[in-house]
XYZ file of C-alpha atoms in Angstrom:
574
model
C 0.000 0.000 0.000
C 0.966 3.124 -1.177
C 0.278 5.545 1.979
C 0.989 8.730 1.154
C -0.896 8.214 -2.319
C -3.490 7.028 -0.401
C -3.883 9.939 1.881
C -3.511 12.436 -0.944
C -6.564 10.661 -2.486
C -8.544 10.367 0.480
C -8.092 13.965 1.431
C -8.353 15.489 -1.889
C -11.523 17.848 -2.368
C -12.775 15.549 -4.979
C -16.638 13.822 -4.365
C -16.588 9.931 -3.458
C -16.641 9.276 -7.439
C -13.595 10.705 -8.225
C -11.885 9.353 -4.978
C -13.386 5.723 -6.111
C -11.835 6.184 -9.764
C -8.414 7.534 -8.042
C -8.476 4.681 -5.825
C -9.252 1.903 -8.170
C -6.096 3.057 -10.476
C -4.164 3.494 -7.392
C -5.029 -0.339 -6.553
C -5.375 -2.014 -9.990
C -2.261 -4.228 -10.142
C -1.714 -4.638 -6.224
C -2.595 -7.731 -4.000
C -5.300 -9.069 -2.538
C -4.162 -7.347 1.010
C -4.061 -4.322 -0.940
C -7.890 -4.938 -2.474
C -8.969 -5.419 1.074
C -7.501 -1.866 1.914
C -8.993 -0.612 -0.835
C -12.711 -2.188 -0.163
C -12.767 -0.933 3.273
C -11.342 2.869 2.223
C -14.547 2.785 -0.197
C -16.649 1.621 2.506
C -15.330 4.443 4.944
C -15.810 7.044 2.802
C -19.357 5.871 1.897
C -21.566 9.091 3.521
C -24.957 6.869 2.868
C -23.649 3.889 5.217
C -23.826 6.350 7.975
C -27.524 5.774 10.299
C -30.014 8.052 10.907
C -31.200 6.140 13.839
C -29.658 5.151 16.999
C -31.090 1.703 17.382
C -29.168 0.614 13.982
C -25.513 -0.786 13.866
C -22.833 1.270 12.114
C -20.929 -1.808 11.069
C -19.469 -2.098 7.753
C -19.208 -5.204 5.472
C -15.154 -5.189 5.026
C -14.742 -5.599 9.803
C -16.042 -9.167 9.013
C -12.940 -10.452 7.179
C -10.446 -8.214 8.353
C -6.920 -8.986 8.840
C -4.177 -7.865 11.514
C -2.382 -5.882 7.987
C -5.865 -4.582 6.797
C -6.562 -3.356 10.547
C -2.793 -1.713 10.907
C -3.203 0.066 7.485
C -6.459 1.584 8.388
C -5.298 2.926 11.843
C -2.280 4.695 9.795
C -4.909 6.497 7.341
C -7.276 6.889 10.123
C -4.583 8.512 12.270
C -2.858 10.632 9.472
C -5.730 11.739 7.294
C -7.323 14.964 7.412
C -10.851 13.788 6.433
C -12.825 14.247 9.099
C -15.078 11.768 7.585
C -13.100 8.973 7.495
C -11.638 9.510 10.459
C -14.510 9.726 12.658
C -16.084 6.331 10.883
C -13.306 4.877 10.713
C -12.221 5.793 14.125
C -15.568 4.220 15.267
C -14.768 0.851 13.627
C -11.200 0.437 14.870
C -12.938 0.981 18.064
C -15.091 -1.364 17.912
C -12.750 -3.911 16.671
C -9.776 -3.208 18.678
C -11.752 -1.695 21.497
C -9.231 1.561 22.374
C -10.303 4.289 23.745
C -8.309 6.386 22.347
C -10.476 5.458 18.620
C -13.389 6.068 20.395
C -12.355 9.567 21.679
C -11.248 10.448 18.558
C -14.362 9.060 17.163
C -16.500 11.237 19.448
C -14.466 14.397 18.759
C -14.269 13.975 14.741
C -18.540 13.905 14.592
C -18.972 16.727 16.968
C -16.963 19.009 14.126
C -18.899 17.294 11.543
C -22.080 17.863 13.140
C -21.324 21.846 14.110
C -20.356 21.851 10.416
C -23.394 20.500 9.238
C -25.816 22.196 11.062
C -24.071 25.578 9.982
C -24.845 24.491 6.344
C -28.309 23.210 7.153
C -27.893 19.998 5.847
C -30.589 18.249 8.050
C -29.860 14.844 6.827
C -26.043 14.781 7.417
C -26.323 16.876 10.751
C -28.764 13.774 11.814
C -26.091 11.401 10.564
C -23.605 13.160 12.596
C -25.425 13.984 15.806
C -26.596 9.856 15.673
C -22.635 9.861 15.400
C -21.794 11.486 18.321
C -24.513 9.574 20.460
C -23.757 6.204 19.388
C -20.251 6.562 20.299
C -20.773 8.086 23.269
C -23.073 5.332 24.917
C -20.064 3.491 24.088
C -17.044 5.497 24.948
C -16.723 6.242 28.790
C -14.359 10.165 28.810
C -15.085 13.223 31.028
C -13.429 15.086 28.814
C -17.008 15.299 26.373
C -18.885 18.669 26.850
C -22.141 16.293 26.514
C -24.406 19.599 27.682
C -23.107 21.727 25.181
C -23.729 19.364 22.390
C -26.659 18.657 23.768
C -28.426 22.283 23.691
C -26.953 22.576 20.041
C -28.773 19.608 18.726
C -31.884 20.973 20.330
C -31.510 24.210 19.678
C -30.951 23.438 15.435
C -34.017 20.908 15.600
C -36.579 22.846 17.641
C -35.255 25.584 15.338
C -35.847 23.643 11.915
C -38.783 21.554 13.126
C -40.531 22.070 9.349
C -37.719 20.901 7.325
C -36.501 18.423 9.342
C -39.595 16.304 9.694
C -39.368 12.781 11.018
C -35.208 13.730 11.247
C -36.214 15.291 14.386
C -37.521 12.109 15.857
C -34.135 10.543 15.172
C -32.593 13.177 16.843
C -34.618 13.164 19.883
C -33.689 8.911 19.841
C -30.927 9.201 19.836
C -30.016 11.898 22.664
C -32.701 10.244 24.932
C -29.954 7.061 24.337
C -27.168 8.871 26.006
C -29.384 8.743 29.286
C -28.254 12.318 30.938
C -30.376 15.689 30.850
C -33.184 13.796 30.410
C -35.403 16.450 31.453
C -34.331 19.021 29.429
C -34.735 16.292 26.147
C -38.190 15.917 27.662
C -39.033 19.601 27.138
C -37.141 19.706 23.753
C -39.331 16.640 22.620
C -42.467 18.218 23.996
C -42.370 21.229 22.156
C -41.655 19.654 19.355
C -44.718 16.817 19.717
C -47.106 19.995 20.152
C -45.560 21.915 16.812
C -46.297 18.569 14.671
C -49.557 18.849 16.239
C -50.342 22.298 15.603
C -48.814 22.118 12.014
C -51.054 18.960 11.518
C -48.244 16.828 10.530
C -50.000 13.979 12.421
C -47.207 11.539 11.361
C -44.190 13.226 12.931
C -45.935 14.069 16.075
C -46.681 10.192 16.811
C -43.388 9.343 16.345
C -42.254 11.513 18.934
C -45.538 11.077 21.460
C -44.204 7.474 20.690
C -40.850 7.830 22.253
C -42.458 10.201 25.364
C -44.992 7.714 26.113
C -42.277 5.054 26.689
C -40.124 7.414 28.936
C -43.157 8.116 30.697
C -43.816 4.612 31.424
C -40.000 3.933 32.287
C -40.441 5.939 34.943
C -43.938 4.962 36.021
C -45.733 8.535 35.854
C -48.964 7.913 35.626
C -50.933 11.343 34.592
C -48.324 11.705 32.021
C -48.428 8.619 30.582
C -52.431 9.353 30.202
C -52.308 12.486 28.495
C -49.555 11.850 26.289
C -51.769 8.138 25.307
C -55.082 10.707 24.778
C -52.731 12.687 22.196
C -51.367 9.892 20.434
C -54.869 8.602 20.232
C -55.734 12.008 18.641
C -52.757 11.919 16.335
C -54.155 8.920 14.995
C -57.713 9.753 14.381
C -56.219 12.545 12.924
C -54.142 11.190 10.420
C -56.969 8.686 9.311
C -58.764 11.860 8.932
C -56.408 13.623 6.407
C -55.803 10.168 4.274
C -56.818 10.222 0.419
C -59.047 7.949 0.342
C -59.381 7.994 -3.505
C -56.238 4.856 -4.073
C -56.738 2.333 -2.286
C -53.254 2.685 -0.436
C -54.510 5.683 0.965
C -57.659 3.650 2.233
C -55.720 1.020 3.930
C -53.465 3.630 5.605
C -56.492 5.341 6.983
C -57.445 1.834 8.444
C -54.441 1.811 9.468
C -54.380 5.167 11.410
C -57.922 4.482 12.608
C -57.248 0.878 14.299
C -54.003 2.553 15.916
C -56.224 5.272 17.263
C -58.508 2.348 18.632
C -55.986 0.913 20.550
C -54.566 3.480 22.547
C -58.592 4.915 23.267
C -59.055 1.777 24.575
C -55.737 1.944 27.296
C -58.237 4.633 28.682
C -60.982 3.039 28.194
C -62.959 5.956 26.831
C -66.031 4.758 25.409
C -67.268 7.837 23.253
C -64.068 8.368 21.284
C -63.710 4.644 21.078
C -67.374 4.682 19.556
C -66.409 7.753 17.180
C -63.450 5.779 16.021
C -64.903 2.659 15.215
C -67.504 4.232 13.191
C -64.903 5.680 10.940
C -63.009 2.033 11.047
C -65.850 0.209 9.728
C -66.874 3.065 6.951
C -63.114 2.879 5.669
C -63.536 -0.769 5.843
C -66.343 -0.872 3.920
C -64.941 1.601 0.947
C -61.588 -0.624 0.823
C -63.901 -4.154 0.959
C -65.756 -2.387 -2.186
C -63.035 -1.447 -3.953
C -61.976 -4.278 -4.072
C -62.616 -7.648 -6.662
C -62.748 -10.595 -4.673
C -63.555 -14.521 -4.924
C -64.770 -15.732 -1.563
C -62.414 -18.400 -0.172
C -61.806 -20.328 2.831
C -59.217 -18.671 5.179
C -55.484 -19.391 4.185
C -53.681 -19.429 7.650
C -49.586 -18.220 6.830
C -49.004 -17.686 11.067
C -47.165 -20.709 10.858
C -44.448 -19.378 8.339
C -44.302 -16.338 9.386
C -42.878 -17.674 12.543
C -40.533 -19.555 10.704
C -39.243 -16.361 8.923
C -38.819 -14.869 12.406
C -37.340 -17.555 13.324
C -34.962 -17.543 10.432
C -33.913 -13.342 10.742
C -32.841 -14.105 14.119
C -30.062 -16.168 13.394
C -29.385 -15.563 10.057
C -26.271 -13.230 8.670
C -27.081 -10.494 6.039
C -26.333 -12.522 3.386
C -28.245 -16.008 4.063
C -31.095 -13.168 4.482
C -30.453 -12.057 1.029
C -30.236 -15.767 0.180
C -33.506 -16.900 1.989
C -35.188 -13.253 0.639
C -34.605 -14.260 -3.171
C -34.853 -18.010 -2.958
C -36.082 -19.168 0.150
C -39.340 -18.050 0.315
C -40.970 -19.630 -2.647
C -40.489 -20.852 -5.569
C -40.615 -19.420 -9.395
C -43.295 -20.927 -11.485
C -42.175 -23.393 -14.088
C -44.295 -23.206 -17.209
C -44.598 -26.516 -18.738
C -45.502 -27.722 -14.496
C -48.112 -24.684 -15.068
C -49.779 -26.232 -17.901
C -49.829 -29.811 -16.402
C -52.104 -27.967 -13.338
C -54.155 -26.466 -16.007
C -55.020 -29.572 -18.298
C -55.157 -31.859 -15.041
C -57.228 -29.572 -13.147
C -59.611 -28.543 -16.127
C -62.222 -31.213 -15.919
C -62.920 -30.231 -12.410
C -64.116 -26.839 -13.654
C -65.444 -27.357 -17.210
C -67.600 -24.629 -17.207
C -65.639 -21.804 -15.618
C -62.356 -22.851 -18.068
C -64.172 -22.744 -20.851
C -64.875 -18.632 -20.164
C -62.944 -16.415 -21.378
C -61.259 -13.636 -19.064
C -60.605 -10.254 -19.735
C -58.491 -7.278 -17.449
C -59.766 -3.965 -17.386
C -57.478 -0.953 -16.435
C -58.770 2.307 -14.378
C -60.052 4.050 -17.607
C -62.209 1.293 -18.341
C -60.049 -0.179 -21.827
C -59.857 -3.640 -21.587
C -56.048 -4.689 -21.386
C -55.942 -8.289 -21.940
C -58.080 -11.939 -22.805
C -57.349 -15.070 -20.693
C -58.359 -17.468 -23.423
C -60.073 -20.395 -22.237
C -58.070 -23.719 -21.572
C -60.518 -25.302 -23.722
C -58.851 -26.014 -27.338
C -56.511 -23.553 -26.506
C -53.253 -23.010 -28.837
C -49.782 -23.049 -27.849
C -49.853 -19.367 -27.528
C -53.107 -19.084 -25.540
C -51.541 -21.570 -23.347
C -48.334 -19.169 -22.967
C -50.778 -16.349 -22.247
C -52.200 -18.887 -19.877
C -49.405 -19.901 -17.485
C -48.080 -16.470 -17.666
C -51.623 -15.079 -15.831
C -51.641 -17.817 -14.085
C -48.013 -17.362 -12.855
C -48.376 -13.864 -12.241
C -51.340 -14.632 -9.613
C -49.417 -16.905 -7.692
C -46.053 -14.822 -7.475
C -48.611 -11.403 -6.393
C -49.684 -13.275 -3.619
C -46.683 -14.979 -2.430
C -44.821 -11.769 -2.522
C -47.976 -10.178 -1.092
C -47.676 -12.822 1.811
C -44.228 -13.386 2.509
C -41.149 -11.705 0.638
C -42.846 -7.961 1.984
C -43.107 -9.284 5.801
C -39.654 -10.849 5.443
C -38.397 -7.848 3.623
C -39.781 -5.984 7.015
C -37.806 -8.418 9.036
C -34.278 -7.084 7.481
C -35.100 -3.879 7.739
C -35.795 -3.745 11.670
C -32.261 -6.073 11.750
C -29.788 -4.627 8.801
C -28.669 -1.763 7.710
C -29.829 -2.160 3.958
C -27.925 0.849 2.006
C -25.579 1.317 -0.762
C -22.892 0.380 0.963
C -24.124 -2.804 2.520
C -25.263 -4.049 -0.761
C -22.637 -2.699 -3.180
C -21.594 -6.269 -3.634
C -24.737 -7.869 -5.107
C -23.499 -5.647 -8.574
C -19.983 -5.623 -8.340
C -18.358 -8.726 -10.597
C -22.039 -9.419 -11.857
C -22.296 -10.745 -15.130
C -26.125 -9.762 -15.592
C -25.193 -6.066 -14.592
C -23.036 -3.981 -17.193
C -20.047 -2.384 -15.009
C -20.938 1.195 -16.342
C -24.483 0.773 -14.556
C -23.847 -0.563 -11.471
C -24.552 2.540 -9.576
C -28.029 2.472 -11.077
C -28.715 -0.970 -10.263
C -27.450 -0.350 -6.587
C -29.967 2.637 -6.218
C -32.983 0.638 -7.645
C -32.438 -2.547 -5.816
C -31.713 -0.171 -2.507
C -35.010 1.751 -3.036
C -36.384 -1.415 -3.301
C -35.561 -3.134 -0.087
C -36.238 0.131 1.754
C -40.085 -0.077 0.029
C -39.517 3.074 -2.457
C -41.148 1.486 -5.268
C -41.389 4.761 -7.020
C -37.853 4.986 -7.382
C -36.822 1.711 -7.564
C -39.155 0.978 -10.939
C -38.105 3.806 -12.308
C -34.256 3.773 -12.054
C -34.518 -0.186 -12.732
C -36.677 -0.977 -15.617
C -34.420 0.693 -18.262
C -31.494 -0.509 -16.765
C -32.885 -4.011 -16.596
C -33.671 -3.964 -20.726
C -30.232 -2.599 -21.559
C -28.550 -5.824 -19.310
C -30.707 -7.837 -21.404
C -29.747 -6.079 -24.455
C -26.502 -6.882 -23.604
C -26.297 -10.856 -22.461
C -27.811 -10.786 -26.035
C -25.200 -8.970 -27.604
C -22.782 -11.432 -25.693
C -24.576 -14.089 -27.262
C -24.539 -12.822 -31.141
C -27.929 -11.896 -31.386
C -28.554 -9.008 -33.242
C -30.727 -6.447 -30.730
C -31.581 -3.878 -33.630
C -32.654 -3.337 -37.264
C -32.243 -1.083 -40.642
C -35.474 0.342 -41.686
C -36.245 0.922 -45.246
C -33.934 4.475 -45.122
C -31.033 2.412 -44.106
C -31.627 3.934 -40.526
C -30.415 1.230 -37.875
C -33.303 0.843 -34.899
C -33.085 -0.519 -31.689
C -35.722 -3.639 -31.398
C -38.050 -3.417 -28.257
C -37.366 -5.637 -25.516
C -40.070 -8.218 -26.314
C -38.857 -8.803 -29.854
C -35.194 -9.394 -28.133
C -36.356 -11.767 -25.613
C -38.197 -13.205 -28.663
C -34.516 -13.930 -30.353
C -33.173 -15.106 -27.381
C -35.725 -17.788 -27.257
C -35.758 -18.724 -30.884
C -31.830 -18.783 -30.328
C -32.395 -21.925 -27.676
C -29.244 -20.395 -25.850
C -31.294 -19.652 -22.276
C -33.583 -22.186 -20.099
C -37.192 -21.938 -21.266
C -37.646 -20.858 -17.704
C -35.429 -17.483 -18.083
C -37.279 -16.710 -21.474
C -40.716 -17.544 -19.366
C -39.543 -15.455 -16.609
C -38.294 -12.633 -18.729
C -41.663 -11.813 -20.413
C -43.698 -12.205 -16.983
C -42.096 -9.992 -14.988
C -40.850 -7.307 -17.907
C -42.746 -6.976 -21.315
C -45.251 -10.026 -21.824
C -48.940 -9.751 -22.157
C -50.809 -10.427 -19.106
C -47.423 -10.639 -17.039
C -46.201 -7.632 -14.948
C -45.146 -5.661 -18.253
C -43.377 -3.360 -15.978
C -40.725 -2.341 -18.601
C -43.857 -0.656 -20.635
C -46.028 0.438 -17.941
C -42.964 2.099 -16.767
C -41.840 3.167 -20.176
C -44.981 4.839 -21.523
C -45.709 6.047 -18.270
C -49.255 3.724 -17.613
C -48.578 4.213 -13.870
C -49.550 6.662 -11.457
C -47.105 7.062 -8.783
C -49.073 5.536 -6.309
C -49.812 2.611 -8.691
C -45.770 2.179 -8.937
C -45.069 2.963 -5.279
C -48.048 1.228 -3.163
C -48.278 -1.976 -5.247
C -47.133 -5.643 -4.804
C -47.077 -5.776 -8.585
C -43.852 -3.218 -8.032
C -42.149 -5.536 -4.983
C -42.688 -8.575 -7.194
C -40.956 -6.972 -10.361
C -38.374 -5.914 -7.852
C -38.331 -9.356 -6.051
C -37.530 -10.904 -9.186
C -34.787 -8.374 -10.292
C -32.910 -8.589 -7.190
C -33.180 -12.757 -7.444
C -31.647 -12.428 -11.286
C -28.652 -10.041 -9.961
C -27.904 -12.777 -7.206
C -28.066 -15.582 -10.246
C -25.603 -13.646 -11.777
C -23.423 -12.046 -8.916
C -20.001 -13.670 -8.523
C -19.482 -11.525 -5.265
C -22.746 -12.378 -3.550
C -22.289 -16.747 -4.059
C -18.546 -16.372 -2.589
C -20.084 -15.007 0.567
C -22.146 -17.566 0.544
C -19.952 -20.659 -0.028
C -17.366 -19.021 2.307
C -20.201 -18.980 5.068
C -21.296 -22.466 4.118
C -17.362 -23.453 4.600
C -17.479 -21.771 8.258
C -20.383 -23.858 9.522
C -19.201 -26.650 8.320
């Protein structure tokens, strides 16, 4: 390793880009000790890794194989660089791995600067970063030489002072200085002023978060009156914010529901019948508008308590990647067409009459979208068309039932960010190294339920990968039209080529055109294309976590990075 070079890079005024392209040509022909160094430096210098909440671990993925030479080389850039970044974060980690206090000091010291410095620049979501910082070392670190009161009226003074802007930041911040356990009092009257602004501003939302976190206190210490009133306002918070819900999606409707039974609850701690009475009247009419909004086939009860206490049982134990692992495969499985079609024929006879009905989708506007074709007589492609609705039913409701309560699951356990799951698209054959950053974003959206985002940053991306494993393949992906201009072909026509060219399992090809551009699949790639969505259609839908679901599973398939871990933790418990 190449020190100096390294320092000069690191402390450069450059963004993390440039430092990442400086770095990589600094490392490209060293050793794998020196790749290690390198991986961790990116890590450290990753802003995004930092949390905005106290009850998540700062721990980064390059601590879990680290060496004696990969430690000693980071405590020489940590102690000689004059990023205050990197060394407060990467103070922090040598602190936790070689538990000195004199890391932890310097640790403490390096975020108070960064927070002052943030806070004079009104960037609320780095000061958060950095006062979490500060308090998450400190309820580590035991010094008296930490002016804890002065920080402490700073990082009330900027909130109460940018309530507005900062929004549920503020509830972070309050977290995480109620964790340091001293001036409680005065963090009382910060996070009471605060509760009654959200409350007076009608941001309903905010306010329970931070009634939340008074209520507990309150019952910590076992004062009664208080813990009443503040349960009567978070009941009114919640009322409240079932009030102000949409109800004109369906989202909206469930939120209000939502809002409404939460509101129920804490009315009944107090066991006031009126408002309990007023609430419940709401319940049941928001009930009733979701019930009728919706399509439904009455069935018997399908019970899923039993897995989901197998998922729990599985988060508790299992490391970030098996979670990955058991997130993409474990759950359930991917439909296989031709099995599909043996249901179908089999099952047929038992329902001659409704099989041999056609069945047609309708979209919001009222055009019809799409024709099941009966099973009866049906041709080879009616059968595709088939199996794909058919598949596409089964995957909405198994993602529906288990991939978004396990995805919950990792998120109260793992830090899920860019920097925690760079690796799923580094050395990934699926994902073209010049879009790798778009990838990460979409697939980090994803697993933090911005569906929004995640569609949109991935669905282009995902055609041009496919674009290009056909390229790799010879296939031609474009045309000459009858001017001699060459055309792109749309995604459907390639996936056509690639199964014509008998190169891919029938089940990628199947796949492919369900989740992406088939008829009567997911056709995310148009919807998203031609802009058929609303954003509440792409954010608040299964059909968006299943698209995603599936996207994420192909990058595994195809991540070299991602199957090391795994068979390197399969090696370890063995």
């Amino acid at each position: 390793m190449s020190l100096d070079k390294t320092l000069a890079i690191i402390d450069n005024d450059g963004d993390r880009t440039e430092k990442r392209n400086e770095l990589s040509e600094l490392y490209a022909d060293t050793g794998s000790s020196d790749v290690n160094i390198y991986m961790a430096i990116l890590e450290q210098l990753d802003e995004n890794a930092l949390p905005t909440r106290i009850d998540r671990l700062y721990r980064l993925g390059w601590t879990n194989s680290a060496d004696e030479a990969t430690k000693e080389s980071m405590s020489l850039i940590a102690e000689r660089t004059e990023n205050v970044h990197f060394k407060a974060t990467c103070s922090e980690i040598l602190y936790l791995l070689l538990h000195s206090k004199d890391y932890g000091e310097t640790a403490l010291s390096s975020y108070l600067l960064l927070a002052k410095s943030a806070m004079n620049d009104s960037n609320h979501l780095m000061a958060t970063r950095y006062i979490v910082g500060v308090c998450r070392v400190y309820t580590k670190v035991n010094t008296v030489d930490f002016n804890f009161e002065s920080f402490l009226n700073e990082a009330l003074e900027y909130t109460n002072a940018n309530a507005r802007k900062m929004g549920f930041l503020s509830v972070n911040i309050i977290d995480a200085l109620f964790a340091c356990r001293q001036y409680r009092e005065c963090i009382i009257s910060a996070a009471e002023f605060l509760a009654s602004y959200y409350e007076k501003e009608e941001m309903y939302n905010i306010a329970i978060g931070i009634l939340n976190t008074l209520k507990n206190i309150y019952v910590k210490e076992k004062q009664k009156d208080l813990i009443t009133a503040t349960t009567k306002r978070l009941a009114l918070a919640y009322e409240h914010l079932g009030d102000q819900k949409d109800i004109s999606h369906i989202a909206r409707t469930s939120q209000a529901i939502d809002a409404y039974k939460s509101a129920r609850k804490e009315w009944s701690n107090l066991n006031s019948e009126d408002d309990l009475k007023r609430v419940m009247l709401k319940l049941e009419k928001r009930q009733k508008q979701f019930a009728e909004s919706m399509l439904t086939i009455r069935t018997k009860p399908i019970d899923i308590s039993e897995a989901v206490e197998q998922m729990k049982a599985h988060i508790e134990s299992a490391s970030f990647v098996e979670a990955i692992r058991f997130l993409a495969y474990g759950l359930f499985d991917l439909e296989n067409k031709g099995k599909i079609e043996e249901k179908l024929k089999r099952d047929s006879g038992n329902y001659s009459f409704l099989t041999s009905l056609t069945k047609g989708y309708i979209d919001k506007n009222g055009r019809t979208v799409g024709i099941v074709p009966s099973i009866q007589e049906a041709t080879g492609n009616d059968m595709e068309i088939i199996c794909r609705d058919y598949a596409r039913t089964n995957c909405t409701i198994n993602v529906d039932a288990f991939v978004q309560r396990y995805l919950h699951m990792m998120n109260q356990k793992f830090e899920l960010n860019e920097s925690t799951l760079r690796f799923i698209v580094d050395n990934n054959v699926f994902v073209p190294q010049d879009r790798q950053g778009a990838f990460l974003k979409g697939l980090v959206a994803g697993f933090n339920f911005d569906y929004l985002t995640s569609m949109s940053v991935l669905m282009p991306q995902v055609e041009n990968a496919i674009r290009e494993m056909a390229k790799t393949l010879d296939i031609l992906t474009d045309k000459f039209d009858n001017k001699g201009i060459q055309e792109y072909l749309s995604l459907g026509s390639i996936i056509d080529r690639l199964e014509d060219s008998e190169l891919l399992e029938e089940d990628l090809i199947f796949n492919l055109r369900l989740f992406y551009a088939g008829e009567l699949g997911y056709d995310m790639r148009n919807n998203v294309a031609h802009g058929l969505l609303s954003d509440d259609e792409l954010d608040c839908s299964i059909q968006s976590m299943a698209v995603w679901w599936y996207t994420l599973r192909l990058c595994c398939d195809y991540s070299s990075d991602f199957n090391k871990r795994l068979s390197e933790e399969k090696l370890g418990n063995t």
